[in-house]
JSON list of C-alpha atoms in Angstrom, two decimals:
[
{"chain": "C", "resi": 199, "resn": "UNK", "atom": "CA", "xyz": [-43.57, -3.15, -15.40]},
{"chain": "C", "resi": 200, "resn": "UNK", "atom": "CA", "xyz": [-41.64, -6.37, -14.54]},
{"chain": "C", "resi": 201, "resn": "UNK", "atom": "CA", "xyz": [-38.57, -4.93, -16.38]},
{"chain": "C", "resi": 202, "resn": "UNK", "atom": "CA", "xyz": [-38.73, -1.84, -14.14]},
{"chain": "C", "resi": 203, "resn": "UNK", "atom": "CA", "xyz": [-39.06, -3.94, -10.89]},
{"chain": "C", "resi": 204, "resn": "UNK", "atom": "CA", "xyz": [-36.08, -6.16, -12.03]},
{"chain": "C", "resi": 205, "resn": "UNK", "atom": "CA", "xyz": [-33.98, -3.13, -12.97]},
{"chain": "C", "resi": 206, "resn": "UNK", "atom": "CA", "xyz": [-34.81, -1.48, -9.46]},
{"chain": "C", "resi": 207, "resn": "UNK", "atom": "CA", "xyz": [-33.97, -4.79, -7.74]},
{"chain": "C", "resi": 208, "resn": "UNK", "atom": "CA", "xyz": [-30.64, -4.96, -9.53]},
{"chain": "C", "resi": 209, "resn": "UNK", "atom": "CA", "xyz": [-29.72, -1.44, -8.88]},
{"chain": "C", "resi": 210, "resn": "UNK", "atom": "CA", "xyz": [-30.61, -1.50, -5.22]},
{"chain": "C", "resi": 211, "resn": "UNK", "atom": "CA", "xyz": [-29.02, -4.94, -4.58]},
{"chain": "C", "resi": 212, "resn": "UNK", "atom": "CA", "xyz": [-25.51, -4.15, -6.11]},
{"chain": "C", "resi": 213, "resn": "UNK", "atom": "CA", "xyz": [-23.73, -1.32, -4.43]},
{"chain": "C", "resi": 214, "resn": "UNK", "atom": "CA", "xyz": [-21.37, 0.78, -6.45]},
{"chain": "C", "resi": 215, "resn": "UNK", "atom": "CA", "xyz": [-17.69, -0.15, -6.16]},
{"chain": "C", "resi": 216, "resn": "UNK", "atom": "CA", "xyz": [-16.65, 3.49, -5.49]},
{"chain": "C", "resi": 217, "resn": "UNK", "atom": "CA", "xyz": [-18.97, 3.62, -2.40]},
{"chain": "C", "resi": 218, "resn": "UNK", "atom": "CA", "xyz": [-17.45, 0.42, -0.99]},
{"chain": "C", "resi": 219, "resn": "UNK", "atom": "CA", "xyz": [-13.86, 1.09, -1.85]},
{"chain": "C", "resi": 220, "resn": "UNK", "atom": "CA", "xyz": [-12.34, 2.92, 0.92]},
{"chain": "C", "resi": 221, "resn": "UNK", "atom": "CA", "xyz": [-8.75, 3.05, 2.58]},
{"chain": "C", "resi": 222, "resn": "UNK", "atom": "CA", "xyz": [-9.80, 0.15, 4.80]},
{"chain": "C", "resi": 223, "resn": "UNK", "atom": "CA", "xyz": [-10.14, -2.22, 1.84]},
{"chain": "C", "resi": 224, "resn": "UNK", "atom": "CA", "xyz": [-8.60, -1.03, -1.34]},
{"chain": "C", "resi": 225, "resn": "UNK", "atom": "CA", "xyz": [-6.13, -3.30, -3.08]},
{"chain": "C", "resi": 226, "resn": "UNK", "atom": "CA", "xyz": [-3.38, -1.93, -5.46]},
{"chain": "C", "resi": 227, "resn": "UNK", "atom": "CA", "xyz": [-0.84, -3.36, -7.92]},
{"chain": "C", "resi": 228, "resn": "UNK", "atom": "CA", "xyz": [2.28, -2.18, -9.49]},
{"chain": "C", "resi": 229, "resn": "UNK", "atom": "CA", "xyz": [1.77, -2.01, -13.10]},
{"chain": "C", "resi": 230, "resn": "UNK", "atom": "CA", "xyz": [5.06, -3.60, -14.28]},
{"chain": "C", "resi": 231, "resn": "UNK", "atom": "CA", "xyz": [6.04, -5.59, -11.11]},
{"chain": "C", "resi": 232, "resn": "UNK", "atom": "CA", "xyz": [4.57, -8.26, -8.97]},
{"chain": "C", "resi": 233, "resn": "UNK", "atom": "CA", "xyz": [4.14, -6.06, -5.79]},
{"chain": "C", "resi": 234, "resn": "UNK", "atom": "CA", "xyz": [0.69, -5.73, -4.19]},
{"chain": "C", "resi": 235, "resn": "UNK", "atom": "CA", "xyz": [-0.33, -3.01, -1.77]},
{"chain": "C", "resi": 236, "resn": "UNK", "atom": "CA", "xyz": [-3.38, -3.56, 0.40]},
{"chain": "C", "resi": 237, "resn": "UNK", "atom": "CA", "xyz": [-5.10, -1.17, 2.86]},
{"chain": "C", "resi": 238, "resn": "UNK", "atom": "CA", "xyz": [-6.61, -2.47, 6.00]},
{"chain": "C", "resi": 239, "resn": "UNK", "atom": "CA", "xyz": [-8.11, -1.11, 9.21]},
{"chain": "C", "resi": 240, "resn": "UNK", "atom": "CA", "xyz": [-5.79, 0.65, 11.70]},
{"chain": "C", "resi": 241, "resn": "UNK", "atom": "CA", "xyz": [-5.04, -1.69, 14.61]},
{"chain": "C", "resi": 242, "resn": "UNK", "atom": "CA", "xyz": [-6.85, -0.78, 17.84]},
{"chain": "C", "resi": 243, "resn": "UNK", "atom": "CA", "xyz": [-3.68, -0.15, 19.80]},
{"chain": "C", "resi": 244, "resn": "UNK", "atom": "CA", "xyz": [-1.81, 1.76, 16.97]},
{"chain": "C", "resi": 245, "resn": "UNK", "atom": "CA", "xyz": [-0.33, 5.14, 17.51]},
{"chain": "C", "resi": 246, "resn": "UNK", "atom": "CA", "xyz": [-2.79, 7.79, 18.15]},
{"chain": "C", "resi": 247, "resn": "UNK", "atom": "CA", "xyz": [-1.80, 9.84, 15.05]},
{"chain": "C", "resi": 248, "resn": "UNK", "atom": "CA", "xyz": [-2.01, 6.75, 12.70]},
{"chain": "C", "resi": 249, "resn": "UNK", "atom": "CA", "xyz": [-4.76, 7.25, 10.25]},
{"chain": "C", "resi": 250, "resn": "UNK", "atom": "CA", "xyz": [-4.27, 4.41, 7.84]},
{"chain": "C", "resi": 251, "resn": "UNK", "atom": "CA", "xyz": [-2.59, 0.93, 7.62]},
{"chain": "C", "resi": 252, "resn": "UNK", "atom": "CA", "xyz": [-1.43, -1.16, 4.71]},
{"chain": "C", "resi": 253, "resn": "UNK", "atom": "CA", "xyz": [0.72, -4.13, 3.85]},
{"chain": "C", "resi": 254, "resn": "UNK", "atom": "CA", "xyz": [2.96, -4.62, 0.89]},
{"chain": "C", "resi": 255, "resn": "UNK", "atom": "CA", "xyz": [3.42, -8.13, -0.58]},
{"chain": "C", "resi": 256, "resn": "UNK", "atom": "CA", "xyz": [6.78, -8.95, -2.01]},
{"chain": "C", "resi": 257, "resn": "UNK", "atom": "CA", "xyz": [5.99, -12.26, -3.73]},
{"chain": "C", "resi": 258, "resn": "UNK", "atom": "CA", "xyz": [9.58, -12.78, -5.09]},
{"chain": "C", "resi": 259, "resn": "UNK", "atom": "CA", "xyz": [10.82, -12.74, -1.48]},
{"chain": "C", "resi": 260, "resn": "UNK", "atom": "CA", "xyz": [7.84, -14.30, 0.21]},
{"chain": "C", "resi": 261, "resn": "UNK", "atom": "CA", "xyz": [7.49, -11.34, 2.44]},
{"chain": "C", "resi": 262, "resn": "UNK", "atom": "CA", "xyz": [4.73, -8.99, 3.71]},
{"chain": "C", "resi": 263, "resn": "UNK", "atom": "CA", "xyz": [5.80, -5.60, 4.83]},
{"chain": "C", "resi": 264, "resn": "UNK", "atom": "CA", "xyz": [3.58, -3.61, 7.31]},
{"chain": "C", "resi": 265, "resn": "UNK", "atom": "CA", "xyz": [3.04, 0.02, 6.65]},
{"chain": "C", "resi": 266, "resn": "UNK", "atom": "CA", "xyz": [1.28, 2.88, 8.25]},
{"chain": "C", "resi": 267, "resn": "UNK", "atom": "CA", "xyz": [0.12, 6.40, 7.43]},
{"chain": "C", "resi": 268, "resn": "UNK", "atom": "CA", "xyz": [0.28, 8.99, 10.15]},
{"chain": "C", "resi": 269, "resn": "UNK", "atom": "CA", "xyz": [-0.18, 12.77, 10.47]},
{"chain": "C", "resi": 270, "resn": "UNK", "atom": "CA", "xyz": [2.30, 13.88, 13.11]},
{"chain": "C", "resi": 271, "resn": "UNK", "atom": "CA", "xyz": [1.57, 16.77, 15.41]},
{"chain": "C", "resi": 272, "resn": "UNK", "atom": "CA", "xyz": [2.01, 20.15, 13.67]},
{"chain": "C", "resi": 273, "resn": "UNK", "atom": "CA", "xyz": [1.95, 18.75, 10.07]},
{"chain": "C", "resi": 274, "resn": "UNK", "atom": "CA", "xyz": [-1.08, 18.52, 7.84]},
{"chain": "C", "resi": 275, "resn": "UNK", "atom": "CA", "xyz": [0.35, 15.94, 5.39]},
{"chain": "C", "resi": 276, "resn": "UNK", "atom": "CA", "xyz": [-0.07, 12.25, 5.66]},
{"chain": "C", "resi": 277, "resn": "UNK", "atom": "CA", "xyz": [3.38, 10.52, 6.04]},
{"chain": "C", "resi": 278, "resn": "UNK", "atom": "CA", "xyz": [4.02, 6.82, 5.36]},
{"chain": "C", "resi": 279, "resn": "UNK", "atom": "CA", "xyz": [6.40, 4.38, 6.95]},
{"chain": "C", "resi": 280, "resn": "UNK", "atom": "CA", "xyz": [7.03, 0.62, 6.60]},
{"chain": "C", "resi": 281, "resn": "UNK", "atom": "CA", "xyz": [8.79, -2.23, 8.26]},
{"chain": "C", "resi": 282, "resn": "UNK", "atom": "CA", "xyz": [9.41, -5.93, 7.85]},
{"chain": "C", "resi": 283, "resn": "UNK", "atom": "CA", "xyz": [12.08, -8.52, 8.02]},
{"chain": "C", "resi": 284, "resn": "UNK", "atom": "CA", "xyz": [15.51, -6.97, 7.47]},
{"chain": "C", "resi": 285, "resn": "UNK", "atom": "CA", "xyz": [16.54, -9.88, 5.14]},
{"chain": "C", "resi": 286, "resn": "UNK", "atom": "CA", "xyz": [14.39, -12.10, 2.84]},
{"chain": "C", "resi": 287, "resn": "UNK", "atom": "CA", "xyz": [13.81, -15.53, 4.37]},
{"chain": "C", "resi": 288, "resn": "UNK", "atom": "CA", "xyz": [16.11, -17.30, 1.92]},
{"chain": "C", "resi": 289, "resn": "UNK", "atom": "CA", "xyz": [19.03, -15.17, 2.90]},
{"chain": "C", "resi": 290, "resn": "UNK", "atom": "CA", "xyz": [18.33, -15.19, 6.65]},
{"chain": "C", "resi": 291, "resn": "UNK", "atom": "CA", "xyz": [20.65, -17.12, 9.07]},
{"chain": "C", "resi": 292, "resn": "UNK", "atom": "CA", "xyz": [19.11, -20.44, 9.86]},
{"chain": "C", "resi": 293, "resn": "UNK", "atom": "CA", "xyz": [17.81, -20.61, 13.50]},
{"chain": "C", "resi": 294, "resn": "UNK", "atom": "CA", "xyz": [18.40, -16.81, 14.02]},
{"chain": "C", "resi": 295, "resn": "UNK", "atom": "CA", "xyz": [15.54, -14.59, 15.19]},
{"chain": "C", "resi": 296, "resn": "UNK", "atom": "CA", "xyz": [13.96, -12.54, 12.66]},
{"chain": "C", "resi": 297, "resn": "UNK", "atom": "CA", "xyz": [15.06, -8.93, 12.88]},
{"chain": "C", "resi": 298, "resn": "UNK", "atom": "CA", "xyz": [12.70, -6.18, 11.73]},
{"chain": "C", "resi": 299, "resn": "UNK", "atom": "CA", "xyz": [13.75, -3.04, 10.08]},
{"chain": "C", "resi": 300, "resn": "UNK", "atom": "CA", "xyz": [12.25, 0.15, 8.93]},
{"chain": "C", "resi": 301, "resn": "UNK", "atom": "CA", "xyz": [12.78, 0.77, 5.14]},
{"chain": "C", "resi": 302, "resn": "UNK", "atom": "CA", "xyz": [13.09, 4.51, 5.12]},
{"chain": "C", "resi": 303, "resn": "UNK", "atom": "CA", "xyz": [16.23, 6.36, 6.22]},
{"chain": "C", "resi": 304, "resn": "UNK", "atom": "CA", "xyz": [15.80, 8.11, 9.76]},
{"chain": "C", "resi": 305, "resn": "UNK", "atom": "CA", "xyz": [15.93, 11.47, 7.91]},
{"chain": "C", "resi": 306, "resn": "UNK", "atom": "CA", "xyz": [13.14, 10.60, 5.37]},
{"chain": "C", "resi": 307, "resn": "UNK", "atom": "CA", "xyz": [9.56, 11.34, 6.08]},
{"chain": "C", "resi": 308, "resn": "UNK", "atom": "CA", "xyz": [7.81, 11.26, 2.78]},
{"chain": "C", "resi": 309, "resn": "UNK", "atom": "CA", "xyz": [4.25, 12.17, 2.21]},
{"chain": "C", "resi": 310, "resn": "UNK", "atom": "CA", "xyz": [1.83, 9.63, 0.62]},
{"chain": "C", "resi": 311, "resn": "UNK", "atom": "CA", "xyz": [-0.19, 10.76, -2.38]},
{"chain": "C", "resi": 312, "resn": "UNK", "atom": "CA", "xyz": [-3.37, 9.65, -4.01]},
{"chain": "C", "resi": 313, "resn": "UNK", "atom": "CA", "xyz": [-4.72, 10.38, -7.62]},
{"chain": "C", "resi": 314, "resn": "UNK", "atom": "CA", "xyz": [-8.35, 11.44, -7.50]},
{"chain": "C", "resi": 315, "resn": "UNK", "atom": "CA", "xyz": [-10.12, 12.08, -10.91]},
{"chain": "C", "resi": 316, "resn": "UNK", "atom": "CA", "xyz": [-6.71, 12.63, -12.62]},
{"chain": "C", "resi": 317, "resn": "UNK", "atom": "CA", "xyz": [-5.37, 15.04, -9.89]},
{"chain": "C", "resi": 318, "resn": "UNK", "atom": "CA", "xyz": [-2.57, 14.00, -7.55]},
{"chain": "C", "resi": 319, "resn": "UNK", "atom": "CA", "xyz": [-3.06, 15.39, -4.00]},
{"chain": "C", "resi": 320, "resn": "UNK", "atom": "CA", "xyz": [-2.20, 14.26, -0.49]},
{"chain": "C", "resi": 321, "resn": "UNK", "atom": "CA", "xyz": [-3.91, 10.91, 0.32]},
{"chain": "C", "resi": 322, "resn": "UNK", "atom": "CA", "xyz": [-7.44, 11.60, 1.71]},
{"chain": "C", "resi": 323, "resn": "UNK", "atom": "CA", "xyz": [-7.29, 9.87, 5.10]},
{"chain": "C", "resi": 324, "resn": "UNK", "atom": "CA", "xyz": [-10.70, 10.96, 6.41]},
{"chain": "C", "resi": 325, "resn": "UNK", "atom": "CA", "xyz": [-12.89, 8.11, 7.84]},
{"chain": "C", "resi": 326, "resn": "UNK", "atom": "CA", "xyz": [-14.80, 6.47, 4.86]},
{"chain": "C", "resi": 327, "resn": "UNK", "atom": "CA", "xyz": [-12.90, 8.43, 2.21]},
{"chain": "C", "resi": 328, "resn": "UNK", "atom": "CA", "xyz": [-13.02, 6.91, -1.23]},
{"chain": "C", "resi": 329, "resn": "UNK", "atom": "CA", "xyz": [-9.89, 4.99, -2.40]},
{"chain": "C", "resi": 330, "resn": "UNK", "atom": "CA", "xyz": [-7.78, 6.82, -4.88]},
{"chain": "C", "resi": 331, "resn": "UNK", "atom": "CA", "xyz": [-7.22, 5.59, -8.43]},
{"chain": "C", "resi": 332, "resn": "UNK", "atom": "CA", "xyz": [-3.56, 5.49, -7.69]},
{"chain": "C", "resi": 333, "resn": "UNK", "atom": "CA", "xyz": [-1.38, 5.61, -4.55]},
{"chain": "C", "resi": 334, "resn": "UNK", "atom": "CA", "xyz": [2.19, 7.02, -4.71]},
{"chain": "C", "resi": 335, "resn": "UNK", "atom": "CA", "xyz": [4.73, 6.11, -2.08]},
{"chain": "C", "resi": 336, "resn": "UNK", "atom": "CA", "xyz": [7.79, 8.40, -2.88]},
{"chain": "C", "resi": 337, "resn": "UNK", "atom": "CA", "xyz": [11.12, 6.62, -2.11]},
{"chain": "C", "resi": 338, "resn": "UNK", "atom": "CA", "xyz": [9.60, 3.23, -1.79]},
{"chain": "C", "resi": 339, "resn": "UNK", "atom": "CA", "xyz": [11.50, 1.63, -4.62]},
{"chain": "C", "resi": 340, "resn": "UNK", "atom": "CA", "xyz": [14.78, 3.36, -3.71]},
{"chain": "C", "resi": 341, "resn": "UNK", "atom": "CA", "xyz": [14.47, 2.30, -0.04]},
{"chain": "C", "resi": 342, "resn": "UNK", "atom": "CA", "xyz": [14.13, -1.35, -1.02]},
{"chain": "C", "resi": 343, "resn": "UNK", "atom": "CA", "xyz": [16.66, -1.18, -3.75]},
{"chain": "C", "resi": 344, "resn": "UNK", "atom": "CA", "xyz": [19.28, -0.25, -1.09]},
{"chain": "C", "resi": 345, "resn": "UNK", "atom": "CA", "xyz": [18.20, -2.99, 1.11]},
{"chain": "C", "resi": 346, "resn": "UNK", "atom": "CA", "xyz": [18.79, -6.84, 1.22]},
{"chain": "C", "resi": 347, "resn": "UNK", "atom": "CA", "xyz": [15.64, -7.20, -0.99]},
{"chain": "C", "resi": 348, "resn": "UNK", "atom": "CA", "xyz": [17.54, -5.95, -4.14]},
{"chain": "C", "resi": 349, "resn": "UNK", "atom": "CA", "xyz": [18.60, -9.60, -4.95]},
{"chain": "C", "resi": 350, "resn": "UNK", "atom": "CA", "xyz": [15.18, -11.10, -4.78]},
{"chain": "C", "resi": 351, "resn": "UNK", "atom": "CA", "xyz": [12.95, -8.38, -5.96]},
{"chain": "C", "resi": 352, "resn": "UNK", "atom": "CA", "xyz": [14.69, -6.91, -9.00]},
{"chain": "C", "resi": 353, "resn": "UNK", "atom": "CA", "xyz": [14.70, -9.40, -11.83]},
{"chain": "C", "resi": 354, "resn": "UNK", "atom": "CA", "xyz": [15.05, -8.96, -15.61]},
{"chain": "C", "resi": 355, "resn": "UNK", "atom": "CA", "xyz": [12.05, -7.19, -17.17]},
{"chain": "C", "resi": 356, "resn": "UNK", "atom": "CA", "xyz": [10.69, -5.93, -13.81]},
{"chain": "C", "resi": 357, "resn": "UNK", "atom": "CA", "xyz": [10.32, -2.18, -13.69]},
{"chain": "C", "resi": 358, "resn": "UNK", "atom": "CA", "xyz": [9.47, -1.32, -10.03]},
{"chain": "C", "resi": 359, "resn": "UNK", "atom": "CA", "xyz": [8.37, 2.20, -9.13]},
{"chain": "C", "resi": 360, "resn": "UNK", "atom": "CA", "xyz": [6.56, 4.13, -6.37]},
{"chain": "C", "resi": 361, "resn": "UNK", "atom": "CA", "xyz": [3.02, 4.14, -7.90]},
{"chain": "C", "resi": 362, "resn": "UNK", "atom": "CA", "xyz": [0.28, 1.59, -7.44]},
{"chain": "C", "resi": 363, "resn": "UNK", "atom": "CA", "xyz": [-2.90, 1.32, -9.37]},
{"chain": "C", "resi": 364, "resn": "UNK", "atom": "CA", "xyz": [-6.30, 0.37, -7.84]},
{"chain": "C", "resi": 365, "resn": "UNK", "atom": "CA", "xyz": [-7.49, -3.09, -8.82]},
{"chain": "C", "resi": 366, "resn": "UNK", "atom": "CA", "xyz": [-10.37, -3.54, -6.57]},
{"chain": "C", "resi": 367, "resn": "UNK", "atom": "CA", "xyz": [-11.47, -3.90, -2.99]},
{"chain": "C", "resi": 368, "resn": "UNK", "atom": "CA", "xyz": [-11.65, -6.71, -0.49]}
]
């Protein structure tokens, strides 16, 4: 009897990770690079069509890029964007104000994808949606490669790509 009570207390007291892991707290890592992608709540005064928010940590540069996912009027697919300092701090002009840049070409509007149970689909952006096993941001690596971050983020042995793997939730 005590074993049954103990088991019930453990099962009721520890929520499943999948139930707690949503797009407001999921944390992802590049498998072969030091980049981290973390989802957070959308800011109260964000664009009305923004459905998710994230930040990308670039530890080699000491920079945190801010990103968003939106569903523009007339389109059903979630599109991602990202901005941050145009230049890594170590290459910035001393005393100059920090300039912010978008890291996608003005003609690029890539969709964001998630892998759910082994299948890749558009990122599920519904409120409370479970975090996917992987997040894919097409053109991310290429956009940063053709920026001022090439010197600090690409080092020997680092293989940076567009996919991030779920490592847990905050």
